[in-house]
PDB file of C-alpha atoms in Angstrom:
ATOM      1  CA  MET E 104       0.021   0.004   0.013  1.00  0.00           C
ATOM      2  CA  GLN E 105       2.905   2.346   0.819  1.00  0.00           C
ATOM      3  CA  ASN E 106       4.475   1.794  -2.635  1.00  0.00           C
ATOM      4  CA  ILE E 107       1.191   2.525  -4.453  1.00  0.00           C
ATOM      5  CA  ARG E 108       0.727   5.716  -2.512  1.00  0.00           C
ATOM      6  CA  ALA E 109       4.257   6.825  -3.221  1.00  0.00           C
ATOM      7  CA  PHE E 110       3.850   6.000  -6.916  1.00  0.00           C
ATOM      8  CA  PHE E 111       0.665   8.029  -7.259  1.00  0.00           C
ATOM      9  CA  LEU E 112       2.252  10.882  -5.377  1.00  0.00           C
ATOM     10  CA  ALA E 113       5.303  10.875  -7.683  1.00  0.00           C
ATOM     11  CA  VAL E 114       3.158  10.630 -10.780  1.00  0.00           C
ATOM     12  CA  SER E 115       0.839  13.526  -9.582  1.00  0.00           C
ATOM     13  CA  GLY E 116       4.009  15.576  -8.733  1.00  0.00           C
ATOM     14  CA  ILE E 117       5.424  14.968 -12.275  1.00  0.00           C
ATOM     15  CA  ALA E 118       2.034  15.835 -13.817  1.00  0.00           C
ATOM     16  CA  VAL E 119       1.852  19.142 -11.904  1.00  0.00           C
ATOM     17  CA  ILE E 120       5.442  20.020 -12.915  1.00  0.00           C
ATOM     18  CA  ALA E 121       4.624  19.138 -16.498  1.00  0.00           C
ATOM     19  CA  LEU E 122       1.479  21.257 -16.375  1.00  0.00           C
ATOM     20  CA  VAL E 123       3.392  24.252 -15.054  1.00  0.00           C
ATOM     21  CA  ALA E 124       5.994  23.879 -17.668  1.00  0.00           C
ATOM     22  CA  VAL E 125       3.441  23.688 -20.493  1.00  0.00           C
ATOM     23  CA  LEU E 126       1.628  26.767 -18.977  1.00  0.00           C
ATOM     24  CA  THR E 127       4.913  28.707 -18.828  1.00  0.00           C
ATOM     25  CA  ALA E 128       5.815  27.846 -22.419  1.00  0.00           C
ATOM     26  CA  SER E 129       2.388  28.788 -23.687  1.00  0.00           C
ATOM     27  CA  LEU E 130       2.385  32.076 -21.928  1.00  0.00           C
ATOM     28  CA  THR E 131       5.942  32.766 -23.105  1.00  0.00           C
ATOM     29  CA  ALA E 132       4.838  32.078 -26.708  1.00  0.00           C
ATOM     30  CA  ALA E 133       1.749  34.249 -26.358  1.00  0.00           C
ATOM     31  CA  PHE E 134       3.871  37.140 -24.963  1.00  0.00           C
ATOM     32  CA  ALA E 135       6.401  36.756 -27.736  1.00  0.00           C
ATOM     33  CA  GLY E 136       3.666  36.808 -30.367  1.00  0.00           C
ATOM     34  CA  MET E 137       2.105  39.895 -28.864  1.00  0.00           C
ATOM     35  CA  LEU E 138       5.426  41.634 -28.696  1.00  0.00           C
ATOM     36  CA  ALA E 139       6.076  40.780 -32.368  1.00  0.00           C
ATOM     37  CA  ILE E 140       2.664  42.104 -33.417  1.00  0.00           C
ATOM     38  CA  PHE E 141       3.076  45.285 -31.474  1.00  0.00           C
ATOM     39  CA  THR E 142       6.595  45.859 -32.853  1.00  0.00           C
ATOM     40  CA  GLY E 143       5.365  45.334 -36.348  1.00  0.00           C
ATOM     41  CA  ILE E 144       2.451  47.695 -35.912  1.00  0.00           C
ATOM     42  CA  ARG E 145       4.776  50.322 -34.403  1.00  0.00           C
ATOM     43  CA  LEU E 146       7.189  49.948 -37.345  1.00  0.00           C
ATOM     44  CA  LEU E 147       4.440  50.280 -39.967  1.00  0.00           C
ATOM     45  CA  SER E 148       2.748  53.253 -38.208  1.00  0.00           C
ATOM     46  CA  SER E 149       5.933  55.193 -38.028  1.00  0.00           C
ATOM     47  CA  ARG E 150       6.243  54.895 -41.869  1.00  0.00           C
ATOM     48  CA  LEU E 151       2.664  55.964 -42.430  1.00  0.00           C
ATOM     49  CA  LYS E 152       2.759  59.654 -41.729  1.00  0.00           C
ATOM     50  CA  PRO E 153      -0.346  61.723 -42.411  1.00  0.00           C
ATOM     51  CA  VAL E 154      -0.277  63.959 -45.513  1.00  0.00           C
ATOM     52  CA  PRO E 155      -0.609  67.651 -44.574  1.00  0.00           C
ATOM     53  CA  VAL E 156      -3.753  69.287 -45.756  1.00  0.00           C
ATOM     54  CA  ARG E 157      -3.539  72.840 -47.157  1.00  0.00           C
ATOM     55  CA  ALA E 158      -5.990  75.348 -45.805  1.00  0.00           C
ATOM     56  CA  THR E 159      -5.847  77.495 -48.966  1.00  0.00           C
ATOM     57  CA  THR E 160      -5.539  76.518 -52.520  1.00  0.00           C
ATOM     58  CA  ALA E 161      -2.233  77.078 -54.163  1.00  0.00           C
ATOM     59  CA  LYS E 162      -2.466  80.091 -56.498  1.00  0.00           C
ATOM     60  CA  PRO E 163      -0.154  80.033 -59.485  1.00  0.00           C
ATOM     61  CA  GLU E 164       2.376  82.773 -58.905  1.00  0.00           C
ATOM     62  CA  ASN E 165       3.518  83.125 -62.466  1.00  0.00           C
ATOM     63  CA  MET E 166       0.180  83.554 -64.199  1.00  0.00           C
ATOM     64  CA  ARG E 167      -0.457  87.024 -65.636  1.00  0.00           C
ATOM     65  CA  VAL E 168      -3.560  88.289 -67.207  1.00  0.00           C
ATOM     66  CA  TRP E 169      -3.810  91.641 -69.028  1.00  0.00           C
ATOM     67  CA  ASN E 170      -5.734  93.391 -71.824  1.00  0.00           C
ATOM     68  CA  ASP E 171      -3.801  95.098 -74.562  1.00  0.00           C
ATOM     69  CA  GLY E 172      -6.759  96.636 -76.352  1.00  0.00           C
ATOM     70  CA  ARG E 173      -7.128  93.809 -78.873  1.00  0.00           C
ATOM     71  CA  GLY E 174      -8.077  91.171 -76.356  1.00  0.00           C
ATOM     72  CA  THR E 175      -7.325  89.548 -73.043  1.00  0.00           C
ATOM     73  CA  ILE E 176      -3.922  87.887 -72.844  1.00  0.00           C
ATOM     74  CA  ILE E 177      -3.331  85.138 -70.347  1.00  0.00           C
ATOM     75  CA  ASP E 178       0.330  84.329 -69.826  1.00  0.00           C
ATOM     76  CA  LEU E 179       0.901  81.018 -68.167  1.00  0.00           C
TER      77      LEU E 179
END
C-alpha cells in the first residue's frame, strides 16, 4: 500500500510540474507573439505619416492676365 501511494504521489507531482512547464511555455509564446505584433504595428505606423492638408488653394504665382486693347492675354 505504501508503494502505491508513493507511486501516485510521484506521478501526480510529475504531472503538476509538466502542467506548469506547459503553461509557462504557452504564456511565453503568447507574450512573444504579442510583442512581435506590437513591434510590427509600431514599425508600420511610423512609416505611415499623415499627408498635410492645405488650408488654402495654391495660387499660381507666375500667371499674368492683361488686356492690350485687342483682347485679353493670359500668360501662363
